[in-house]
Amino acid sequence: MTAVRRCTDLSSLPSPAPLLSRLSSAASRLLQMRKYGSRKEGGGGLRNGRSSSASRPGSIDPSSWKYFDSRAVGIPAGAIPRNCMAVLQMLKRKGFEAYLVGGCVRDLLLKRAPKDFDVITTASLKEIKEHVFSRCFIVGNRFPICLVRWRGSLFEVSSFKTNTTQVKGNENVNCSEDTDGRDGGDILRWKDSLRRDFTVNSLFFNPFNHRVYDYVNGVKDLRKNKVCTVIPAHVSFKEDPARILRGLRVAARLGFQFSSETSTAIRDLSPSIMDIDKPRLAMEMKYMLSYGAAESSIRLLRKYGLLDILLPFQAAYLSDQLKGKSSDRGLMLMNLLANLDKFFSADRPCHCSLWLALLAFHNALVNSPQDAQVIKAFAALMHFGTWDSAIEFLNEDVGAPVTYVPEAFGLSGAKVDDLMEQTSHLASLVKSSVDTLTCLNTLKQSVIRYPGASQFSGLVFVSAREKGRVLGIFNGLDSDLTSYDKRRGMHGIDYKLLEDGVTAEVRFVLGKVIMDTMSAESPCASTDAAAALPRPAADVTDADHRPLSTLFHSGESE
């Protein structure tokens, strides 16, 4: 007997026979009585029931397991990179099943370019290394994976055989009894979905048969623009506090909202991110701020009290600037981040040294406000590469002067010699302010200037290596500018060099971001709900394909 599933293909399917329908309903009610677990953990134990749908992985309910044809919602074969397909095909040729899994499937459904493509296979990690990709590396302790490099691309390949032993509470589920007679592939994928963080990240895609599999109502949450944990949120975040940051990343990048349960758990457990090791924190911050969602990420971090822990100076600055205000419209920090986001996306990121340098630059201005003309000269010098080019830009710039309080005051009309000296001085201030990101004592002294700042977390996650990278961006700017020459020889951005953190490319883009922020056309962001996050894309489609809102809609309670 195969698992009872609802299947949506290109054509409409007839309703199931009455007998089959009654049997399915009866089986569903019976299976819902079997709980995922009853053990209590602090305030939130393992339990059935979820905030965003009636049936969740608190019970084994195969009637909620669904699949649909990827072509029905317009996922073309060309959406998967050739190198990724090669990895999938090599696993298949060796007799293993292989799927795309996680955020890449979510993004393909939303018509967004995925950040990366993760693969999961029925092969064990040992089999992957011995029989398929002999040069791959097995990394990770808790959830080990294979890193497979294929023709210049890097892919994370995980194994069902590893993951099914890692599900928290799995010992409370008697799968042999509850899923007796069910399809083995469904059971394997369902068990793996229980270990994942959020429902929208728990989708599987087999490009060979064009099927997308959904076992935890991930598509329903995509339709609702919701971020919900797979297992109860308090349990999920206690199991792995980094999921809090990953959830914020998903919400910021997609413009989604959290379910009420997930939102409450984030607020309750936000201090637990202090238990995450610093390299992991740095990685999560990189994913939040380097992929075109820095502005919305900072807002969400502040909303949930996490900015006070991770970037306390920026948190104190925003709290001080927003006293008595309902909007962050006009704040220099938010405009800098908005202009940064214009250049990047999930498949076109920047190196973390860029946004670290941007934060150091802003810190310097908060502590030592500067003439707007000096700031423009500093930015133009980085962008164009020579002092003569910077002066030429300033002479041709006829835009209205932009001022920010407290960072930038009105144009003073300084002479060229004075402007050069002030620009060099600003560069030295920026280099000194890098310590506010890397040195605990310097950071603490900077935060002290805000009496109303939250209790200092005592956390600095930026490494000495990254400090060196950031300082390298400003090298030479604090000396004789007449001999400064950092011209690149091209006009557009080289995104490969930028992602790799090549100093010249990072400097070039940083200058452009600051120049845009100091122009009259600088975007004015708002903390209003409509403007706080990017436009959701759950129903983006074209005339030839069905939107997600039509999937599994008939006969379902919302």
Coordinates of C-alpha atoms in Angstrom, one line a residue:
M1 CA 0.0 0.0 0.0
T2 CA 1.5 3.3 -1.0
A3 CA 1.4 6.5 1.1
V4 CA -1.8 8.5 0.7
R5 CA -0.8 11.8 -0.9
R6 CA -2.4 14.7 -2.8
C7 CA -0.7 15.1 -6.2
T8 CA -1.0 18.2 -8.3
D9 CA 0.2 17.7 -11.9
L10 CA -0.1 19.8 -15.0
S11 CA -3.7 18.7 -15.6
S12 CA -6.6 18.7 -13.1
L13 CA -7.0 15.3 -11.4
P14 CA -10.4 13.7 -10.6
S15 CA -11.5 13.5 -7.0
P16 CA -10.6 10.3 -5.3
A17 CA -13.1 7.5 -5.1
P18 CA -15.5 7.8 -2.1
L19 CA -14.2 4.7 -0.4
L20 CA -10.6 5.8 -0.7
S21 CA -11.5 9.2 0.6
R22 CA -13.2 7.7 3.7
L23 CA -10.3 5.3 4.3
S24 CA -7.8 8.2 4.0
S25 CA -9.8 10.4 6.5
A26 CA -10.1 7.5 8.9
A27 CA -6.4 6.7 8.7
S28 CA -5.5 10.4 9.1
R29 CA -7.6 10.7 12.3
L30 CA -6.0 7.5 13.7
L31 CA -2.5 8.6 12.9
Q32 CA -2.9 12.0 14.4
M33 CA -3.4 10.4 17.8
R34 CA 0.2 9.3 17.7
K35 CA 2.3 12.1 19.1
Y36 CA 5.7 13.1 18.0
G37 CA 6.7 13.2 21.7
S38 CA 5.3 14.1 25.1
R39 CA 8.6 14.9 26.9
K40 CA 8.6 18.4 28.4
E41 CA 11.6 20.7 28.0
G42 CA 11.5 23.9 30.0
G43 CA 8.6 25.9 28.9
G44 CA 8.0 24.2 25.5
G45 CA 7.9 20.4 25.2
L46 CA 7.6 18.3 22.1
R47 CA 4.0 18.4 21.1
N48 CA 1.6 18.2 18.2
G49 CA -0.1 21.2 16.7
R50 CA 1.4 24.2 15.0
S51 CA 0.5 27.9 14.5
S52 CA 0.2 28.0 10.7
S53 CA -1.7 24.8 9.9
A54 CA -3.8 22.2 11.4
S55 CA -1.5 19.3 10.6
R56 CA 2.2 19.5 11.5
P57 CA 5.1 17.0 12.2
G58 CA 3.9 16.5 15.7
S59 CA 2.0 13.6 14.3
I60 CA 2.6 11.1 11.5
D61 CA 0.0 12.0 9.0
P62 CA 0.8 10.6 5.5
S63 CA -2.4 12.2 4.1
S64 CA -0.6 15.6 4.4
W65 CA 2.4 14.4 2.4
K66 CA 2.2 16.0 -1.0
Y67 CA 4.0 16.2 -4.2
F68 CA 3.5 18.2 -7.4
D69 CA 5.0 18.6 -10.8
S70 CA 7.7 21.3 -10.9
R71 CA 6.8 22.2 -14.4
A72 CA 3.3 23.2 -13.2
V73 CA 4.8 26.2 -11.4
G74 CA 7.4 27.0 -14.0
I75 CA 10.6 25.7 -12.7
P76 CA 12.6 25.2 -16.0
A77 CA 15.4 22.7 -16.3
G78 CA 17.8 25.5 -17.0
A79 CA 17.2 26.9 -13.5
I80 CA 19.6 24.3 -12.1
P81 CA 23.2 25.0 -12.9
R82 CA 24.9 22.5 -15.2
N83 CA 27.6 21.6 -12.6
C84 CA 24.8 20.9 -10.0
M85 CA 23.0 18.6 -12.5
A86 CA 26.3 16.8 -13.1
V87 CA 26.6 16.0 -9.4
L88 CA 23.1 14.7 -9.3
Q89 CA 23.6 12.6 -12.4
M90 CA 26.8 11.1 -11.1
L91 CA 25.0 10.0 -7.9
K92 CA 22.2 8.6 -9.9
R93 CA 24.5 6.6 -12.3
K94 CA 26.0 4.9 -9.3
G95 CA 22.5 3.7 -8.3
F96 CA 21.7 6.3 -5.6
E97 CA 18.7 8.6 -5.4
A98 CA 19.6 12.3 -5.2
Y99 CA 17.5 15.4 -4.6
L100 CA 17.9 19.1 -4.3
V101 CA 16.8 20.1 -0.8
G102 CA 16.3 23.2 1.4
G103 CA 16.4 26.9 0.5
C104 CA 17.3 26.3 -3.2
V105 CA 13.9 24.5 -3.7
R106 CA 12.1 27.3 -1.9
D107 CA 13.8 30.0 -4.0
L108 CA 13.1 28.2 -7.3
L109 CA 9.4 28.1 -6.4
L110 CA 9.6 31.8 -5.6
K111 CA 11.3 32.6 -8.9
R112 CA 14.4 33.8 -7.0
A113 CA 18.0 32.9 -7.7
P114 CA 19.1 30.5 -5.0
K115 CA 22.2 31.4 -2.9
D116 CA 23.5 27.8 -3.4
F117 CA 22.3 24.3 -4.3
D118 CA 22.4 21.6 -1.6
V119 CA 22.1 17.9 -2.5
I120 CA 20.9 15.0 -0.4
T121 CA 21.3 11.4 -1.4
T122 CA 20.6 7.8 -0.3
A123 CA 24.3 7.1 -0.4
S124 CA 26.2 7.2 2.8
L125 CA 29.0 9.7 3.2
K126 CA 31.5 6.9 3.0
E127 CA 29.9 5.6 -0.2
I128 CA 30.0 9.2 -1.7
K129 CA 33.7 9.4 -1.1
E130 CA 34.6 5.9 -2.0
H131 CA 32.4 5.3 -5.1
V132 CA 31.4 8.7 -6.5
F133 CA 33.5 11.7 -5.6
S134 CA 36.9 10.4 -4.3
R135 CA 38.3 13.9 -3.8
C136 CA 35.4 15.3 -1.7
F137 CA 35.9 16.2 2.0
I138 CA 33.7 15.1 4.9
V139 CA 33.2 17.9 7.3
G140 CA 31.1 18.6 10.4
N141 CA 30.6 16.8 13.7
R142 CA 26.9 17.1 14.5
F143 CA 25.6 17.0 11.0
P144 CA 28.5 15.8 8.8
I145 CA 28.3 16.4 5.1
C146 CA 30.5 16.0 2.0
L147 CA 31.9 19.1 0.3
V148 CA 32.1 18.2 -3.4
R149 CA 34.0 20.5 -5.7
W150 CA 33.0 20.1 -9.4
R151 CA 34.5 22.2 -12.1
G152 CA 35.0 25.2 -9.9
S153 CA 31.6 24.9 -8.1
L154 CA 31.3 23.8 -4.5
F155 CA 28.3 21.7 -3.4
E156 CA 27.2 20.4 0.0
V157 CA 26.0 16.8 -0.3
S158 CA 24.4 15.3 2.8
S159 CA 23.1 11.7 3.3
F160 CA 19.7 10.4 4.4
K161 CA 21.6 7.7 6.3
T162 CA 23.3 10.3 8.5
N163 CA 20.4 12.6 8.9
T164 CA 17.7 10.1 10.0
T165 CA 19.7 9.3 13.2
Q166 CA 19.9 13.0 14.1
V167 CA 16.2 14.0 14.6
K168 CA 15.5 15.2 18.1
G169 CA 12.7 13.1 19.6
N170 CA 13.1 10.5 16.9
E171 CA 13.3 7.9 19.5
N172 CA 9.6 8.6 20.4
V173 CA 8.4 7.7 16.9
N174 CA 7.8 4.0 16.0
C175 CA 8.1 4.5 12.3
S176 CA 7.9 0.8 11.5
E177 CA 4.4 0.7 13.1
D178 CA 3.0 4.1 12.1
T179 CA 4.2 4.0 8.5
D180 CA 3.9 0.3 7.9
G181 CA 3.3 -0.3 4.2
R182 CA 4.0 3.3 3.2
D183 CA 6.4 4.1 0.4
G184 CA 10.0 3.8 1.5
G185 CA 11.1 7.0 -0.3
D186 CA 8.4 9.0 1.4
I187 CA 9.4 7.7 4.8
L188 CA 13.0 8.6 4.2
R189 CA 12.2 12.1 3.0
W190 CA 9.7 12.7 5.8
K191 CA 12.1 11.6 8.5
D192 CA 14.7 13.9 7.1
S193 CA 12.3 16.9 6.9
L194 CA 11.8 16.6 10.7
R195 CA 15.4 17.5 11.4
R196 CA 15.3 20.7 9.3
D197 CA 14.8 24.2 10.7
F198 CA 11.9 25.8 8.9
T199 CA 9.0 24.4 6.9
V200 CA 9.9 26.5 3.8
N201 CA 13.4 25.0 3.9
S202 CA 12.1 21.4 4.1
L203 CA 11.2 20.8 0.4
F204 CA 12.8 18.2 -1.8
F205 CA 13.1 18.4 -5.6
N206 CA 13.9 15.5 -7.9
P207 CA 14.7 17.2 -11.3
F208 CA 14.7 13.8 -13.0
N209 CA 11.0 13.1 -12.5
H210 CA 10.1 16.8 -12.0
R211 CA 8.6 16.3 -8.6
V212 CA 8.7 18.6 -5.6
Y213 CA 7.9 16.8 -2.3
D214 CA 6.4 18.6 0.7
Y215 CA 5.9 16.7 4.0
V216 CA 5.6 19.6 6.6
N217 CA 3.3 22.1 4.8
G218 CA 6.2 24.1 3.4
V219 CA 4.2 25.3 0.4
K220 CA 1.3 26.4 2.5
D221 CA 3.7 28.6 4.5
L222 CA 5.2 29.9 1.3
R223 CA 1.7 30.9 0.2
K224 CA 1.2 32.7 3.5
N225 CA 4.6 34.4 3.5
K226 CA 5.3 32.7 6.9
V227 CA 8.4 31.5 8.5
C228 CA 7.5 28.6 10.9
T229 CA 9.8 26.0 12.5
V230 CA 9.3 22.3 11.7
I231 CA 9.2 21.2 15.3
P232 CA 7.9 23.4 18.1
A233 CA 9.9 26.7 18.0
H234 CA 11.2 26.6 21.6
V235 CA 12.5 23.1 21.1
S236 CA 14.0 23.9 17.7
F237 CA 15.9 27.0 19.0
K238 CA 17.1 25.2 22.1
E239 CA 18.4 22.4 19.9
D240 CA 20.3 24.9 17.7
P241 CA 20.3 28.6 18.6
A242 CA 21.8 29.5 15.2
R243 CA 18.3 28.7 13.8
I244 CA 17.2 32.0 15.3
L245 CA 19.6 33.9 13.0
R246 CA 18.8 31.7 10.0
G247 CA 15.1 32.4 10.5
L248 CA 15.8 36.2 10.6
R249 CA 17.8 35.8 7.4
V250 CA 15.0 34.0 5.6
A251 CA 12.4 36.6 6.8
A252 CA 14.7 39.5 5.8
R253 CA 15.6 38.2 2.4
L254 CA 12.1 37.1 1.4
G255 CA 10.0 39.7 3.1
F256 CA 8.2 37.0 5.2
Q257 CA 6.7 37.3 8.7
F258 CA 7.2 34.8 11.5
S259 CA 4.4 32.7 12.9
S260 CA 3.3 33.9 16.3
E261 CA 4.8 30.8 18.0
T262 CA 8.1 31.3 16.2
S263 CA 8.2 35.0 16.9
T264 CA 7.6 34.4 20.7
A265 CA 10.3 31.8 20.8
I266 CA 12.8 34.2 19.2
R267 CA 12.1 36.8 21.8
D268 CA 12.3 34.3 24.6
L269 CA 15.5 32.7 23.5
S270 CA 17.4 35.5 21.8
P271 CA 20.1 35.5 24.6
S272 CA 21.0 31.9 23.6
I273 CA 22.9 33.1 20.6
M274 CA 25.6 34.0 23.0
D275 CA 26.3 30.2 23.1
I276 CA 27.1 30.1 19.4
D277 CA 30.8 30.0 18.7
K278 CA 32.3 33.1 17.1
P279 CA 33.1 31.7 13.7
R280 CA 29.6 30.4 13.3
L281 CA 28.2 33.9 14.4
A282 CA 30.5 35.5 11.8
M283 CA 29.2 33.2 9.2
E284 CA 25.5 33.8 10.0
M285 CA 26.1 37.6 10.0
K286 CA 27.8 37.3 6.6
Y287 CA 24.8 35.5 5.2
M288 CA 22.5 38.2 6.6
L289 CA 24.4 41.2 5.4
S290 CA 26.2 40.2 2.2
Y291 CA 23.3 39.1 0.0
G292 CA 21.2 42.1 -0.6
A293 CA 19.2 42.2 2.6
A294 CA 21.4 44.1 5.0
E295 CA 18.9 46.8 5.7
S296 CA 16.0 44.5 6.5
S297 CA 18.3 42.2 8.5
I298 CA 19.4 45.1 10.7
R299 CA 15.8 46.0 11.3
L300 CA 14.8 42.5 12.3
L301 CA 17.9 42.1 14.5
R302 CA 16.9 45.3 16.3
K303 CA 13.2 44.3 16.5
Y304 CA 14.1 41.1 18.3
G305 CA 16.8 42.5 20.6
L306 CA 19.6 40.7 18.8
L307 CA 21.3 43.8 17.5
D308 CA 22.2 44.7 21.1
I309 CA 24.2 41.5 21.3
L310 CA 25.8 41.4 17.9
L311 CA 26.3 45.0 17.0
P312 CA 25.8 47.0 20.2
F313 CA 27.2 50.3 18.9
Q314 CA 24.7 50.2 15.9
A315 CA 21.9 49.2 18.3
A316 CA 22.7 52.1 20.7
Y317 CA 22.9 54.6 17.8
L318 CA 19.6 53.5 16.3
S319 CA 17.8 53.6 19.7
D320 CA 19.2 57.1 20.3
Q321 CA 18.3 58.4 16.9
L322 CA 14.7 56.9 17.0
K323 CA 13.7 58.5 20.3
G324 CA 10.4 60.1 19.8
K325 CA 10.3 58.9 16.1
S326 CA 8.2 56.3 14.4
S327 CA 10.4 56.0 11.3
D328 CA 14.1 55.6 10.6
R329 CA 13.6 57.7 7.5
G330 CA 16.7 59.9 6.9
L331 CA 19.1 58.0 9.2
M332 CA 22.5 57.7 7.5
L333 CA 23.1 54.1 8.7
M334 CA 19.9 52.8 7.1
N335 CA 20.5 54.7 3.9
L336 CA 24.0 53.3 3.7
L337 CA 22.6 49.8 4.0
A338 CA 19.9 50.4 1.5
N339 CA 22.4 51.6 -1.0
L340 CA 24.6 48.6 -0.3
D341 CA 21.7 46.3 -0.9
K342 CA 21.1 47.7 -4.4
F343 CA 24.2 46.0 -5.7
F344 CA 23.7 42.5 -4.3
S345 CA 21.4 39.5 -4.3
A346 CA 21.4 35.8 -3.2
D347 CA 23.4 34.7 -6.2
R348 CA 25.6 37.9 -6.3
P349 CA 27.0 38.5 -2.8
C350 CA 29.8 40.7 -1.5
H351 CA 32.6 39.8 0.8
C352 CA 32.0 40.6 4.5
S353 CA 34.9 43.1 4.5
L354 CA 32.6 45.5 2.5
W355 CA 29.9 45.8 5.1
L356 CA 32.4 45.7 7.9
A357 CA 34.2 48.7 6.3
L358 CA 30.9 50.4 5.8
L359 CA 30.1 50.0 9.6
A360 CA 33.6 51.3 10.5
F361 CA 33.1 54.3 8.3
H362 CA 29.8 55.1 9.8
N363 CA 31.2 54.6 13.4
A364 CA 33.8 57.2 12.6
L365 CA 31.3 59.8 11.5
V366 CA 29.1 59.2 14.5
N367 CA 32.0 59.8 16.8
S368 CA 33.5 62.7 14.7
P369 CA 31.0 64.3 12.4
Q370 CA 32.4 65.7 9.1
D371 CA 31.7 68.2 6.4
A372 CA 29.5 66.7 3.7
Q373 CA 32.1 67.8 1.1
V374 CA 34.8 65.9 2.9
I375 CA 32.7 62.8 3.0
K376 CA 32.1 63.1 -0.8
A377 CA 35.7 63.6 -1.5
F378 CA 36.6 60.5 0.6
A379 CA 34.1 58.4 -1.2
A380 CA 35.0 59.7 -4.7
L381 CA 38.7 59.0 -3.9
M382 CA 38.0 55.4 -3.1
H383 CA 35.7 54.9 -6.1
F384 CA 37.7 56.7 -8.8
G385 CA 41.2 55.9 -7.4
T386 CA 43.0 59.3 -7.7
W387 CA 42.7 62.6 -6.0
D388 CA 42.5 64.5 -9.3
S389 CA 39.5 62.3 -10.3
A390 CA 37.9 62.9 -7.0
I391 CA 38.2 66.7 -7.4
E392 CA 36.9 66.5 -11.0
F393 CA 33.8 64.6 -9.6
L394 CA 33.2 67.2 -6.9
N395 CA 33.5 70.1 -9.5
E396 CA 30.9 68.4 -11.7
D397 CA 28.6 67.4 -8.9
V398 CA 25.7 69.8 -8.9
G399 CA 23.4 67.9 -6.6
A400 CA 21.9 69.4 -3.5
P401 CA 24.1 68.9 -0.4
V402 CA 22.9 66.1 1.8
T403 CA 23.3 66.3 5.6
Y404 CA 22.7 63.8 8.3
V405 CA 22.5 64.3 12.0
P406 CA 24.9 63.8 13.7
E407 CA 27.2 62.4 11.0
A408 CA 27.4 65.0 8.3
F409 CA 26.9 68.8 8.3
G410 CA 26.5 71.3 5.5
L411 CA 29.1 72.2 2.9
S412 CA 31.8 74.6 4.2
G413 CA 33.4 75.4 0.9
A414 CA 36.8 74.3 2.0
K415 CA 39.8 75.0 -0.3
V416 CA 41.4 72.1 -2.1
D417 CA 44.4 72.0 0.2
D418 CA 42.2 72.0 3.3
L419 CA 39.9 69.5 1.7
M420 CA 42.8 67.1 1.1
E421 CA 44.0 67.4 4.7
Q422 CA 40.5 66.9 6.1
T423 CA 39.9 63.9 3.8
S424 CA 43.2 62.3 5.0
H425 CA 42.1 63.0 8.6
L426 CA 38.7 61.2 7.9
A427 CA 40.6 58.2 6.6
S428 CA 42.7 58.0 9.8
L429 CA 39.5 58.2 11.9
V430 CA 37.9 55.4 9.9
K431 CA 41.0 53.2 10.4
S432 CA 40.8 53.8 14.1
S433 CA 37.1 53.0 14.2
V434 CA 37.8 49.5 12.9
D435 CA 38.7 48.7 16.5
T436 CA 35.0 49.2 17.5
L437 CA 34.3 46.0 15.5
T438 CA 37.3 44.0 16.7
C439 CA 38.4 45.3 20.2
L440 CA 36.2 44.7 23.2
N441 CA 37.5 47.7 25.2
T442 CA 37.2 50.1 22.2
L443 CA 33.7 48.9 21.5
K444 CA 32.7 49.3 25.1
Q445 CA 34.0 52.9 25.2
S446 CA 32.0 53.7 22.1
V447 CA 28.8 52.3 23.5
I448 CA 29.2 54.2 26.8
R449 CA 28.5 57.5 25.1
Y450 CA 24.8 56.3 24.9
P451 CA 23.5 56.3 28.5
G452 CA 20.3 54.5 27.4
A453 CA 22.1 51.6 25.7
S454 CA 21.2 48.1 26.7
Q455 CA 23.5 46.1 28.9
F456 CA 26.7 45.5 27.1
S457 CA 27.0 41.9 25.8
G458 CA 30.8 41.7 25.8
L459 CA 30.8 40.0 22.4
V460 CA 33.1 40.7 19.4
F461 CA 32.8 38.2 16.6
V462 CA 35.0 39.9 13.9
S463 CA 38.4 38.1 13.6
A464 CA 41.8 39.6 13.5
R465 CA 42.1 38.4 9.9
E466 CA 39.0 40.4 8.8
K467 CA 40.3 43.4 10.7
G468 CA 43.4 43.3 8.5
R469 CA 41.3 43.0 5.4
V470 CA 39.2 46.1 6.4
L471 CA 42.3 48.1 7.3
G472 CA 43.7 47.3 3.9
I473 CA 40.8 49.0 2.2
F474 CA 41.8 52.3 3.7
N475 CA 45.6 52.0 3.4
G476 CA 47.1 55.1 1.8
L477 CA 44.1 57.3 2.2
D478 CA 45.5 58.8 5.4
S479 CA 48.8 60.0 3.8
D480 CA 49.8 62.2 0.9
L481 CA 46.8 62.0 -1.5
T482 CA 48.6 63.6 -4.5
S483 CA 50.5 60.4 -4.9
Y484 CA 47.5 58.1 -4.2
D485 CA 46.7 55.9 -7.2
K486 CA 44.3 52.9 -6.9
R487 CA 42.7 53.0 -10.3
R488 CA 41.2 49.7 -11.4
G489 CA 41.1 50.2 -15.2
M490 CA 37.4 49.2 -15.7
H491 CA 34.0 50.7 -15.0
G492 CA 31.7 47.9 -13.9
I493 CA 31.8 45.7 -10.8
D494 CA 33.6 42.4 -11.0
Y495 CA 31.4 40.3 -8.7
K496 CA 33.8 37.4 -8.6
L497 CA 36.6 39.6 -7.3
L498 CA 34.2 41.3 -4.9
E499 CA 32.9 38.0 -3.5
D500 CA 36.6 36.9 -3.0
G501 CA 37.2 40.1 -1.1
V502 CA 39.8 41.6 -3.4
T503 CA 40.7 44.9 -1.8
A504 CA 40.5 47.1 -4.9
E505 CA 37.1 45.8 -5.8
V506 CA 35.7 46.3 -2.3
R507 CA 37.2 49.8 -2.1
F508 CA 35.6 50.7 -5.5
V509 CA 32.1 49.6 -4.4
L510 CA 32.4 51.1 -0.9
G511 CA 33.1 54.4 -2.5
K512 CA 30.1 54.1 -4.7
V513 CA 27.8 53.2 -1.9
I514 CA 28.9 56.3 0.1
M515 CA 28.6 58.5 -2.9
D516 CA 25.0 57.4 -3.5
T517 CA 24.2 57.9 0.2
M518 CA 25.4 61.5 0.0
S519 CA 23.4 62.2 -3.1
A520 CA 20.0 63.8 -3.2
E521 CA 18.6 60.6 -4.7
S522 CA 19.5 58.5 -1.7
P523 CA 16.7 56.1 -0.8
C524 CA 14.7 57.1 2.3
A525 CA 13.8 54.0 4.2
S526 CA 10.9 53.6 6.6
T527 CA 10.2 51.3 9.5
D528 CA 6.6 51.0 8.4
A529 CA 5.6 47.4 7.9
A530 CA 5.1 47.9 4.1
A531 CA 8.6 49.3 3.6
A532 CA 10.5 47.4 6.2
L533 CA 11.0 44.3 4.2
P534 CA 11.3 43.4 0.5
R535 CA 8.2 42.6 -1.5
P536 CA 7.1 39.0 -1.0
A537 CA 7.3 36.9 -4.1
A538 CA 5.3 33.8 -3.2
D539 CA 2.9 34.2 -6.1
V540 CA 5.2 35.5 -8.7
T541 CA 4.5 33.5 -11.9
D542 CA 3.8 34.0 -15.6
A543 CA 0.8 33.4 -17.8
D544 CA 1.9 29.8 -18.6
H545 CA 2.3 28.5 -15.1
R546 CA 0.3 28.2 -12.0
P547 CA 1.0 30.4 -8.9
L548 CA 1.8 28.7 -5.6
S549 CA -1.5 29.9 -4.2
T550 CA -3.3 27.4 -6.3
L551 CA -1.3 24.4 -5.1
F552 CA -3.2 22.0 -2.8
H553 CA -5.9 24.6 -2.4
S554 CA -8.9 22.5 -3.1
G555 CA -10.4 20.8 -0.1
E556 CA -7.9 22.3 2.4
S557 CA -8.8 24.3 5.4
E558 CA -6.8 27.5 5.8

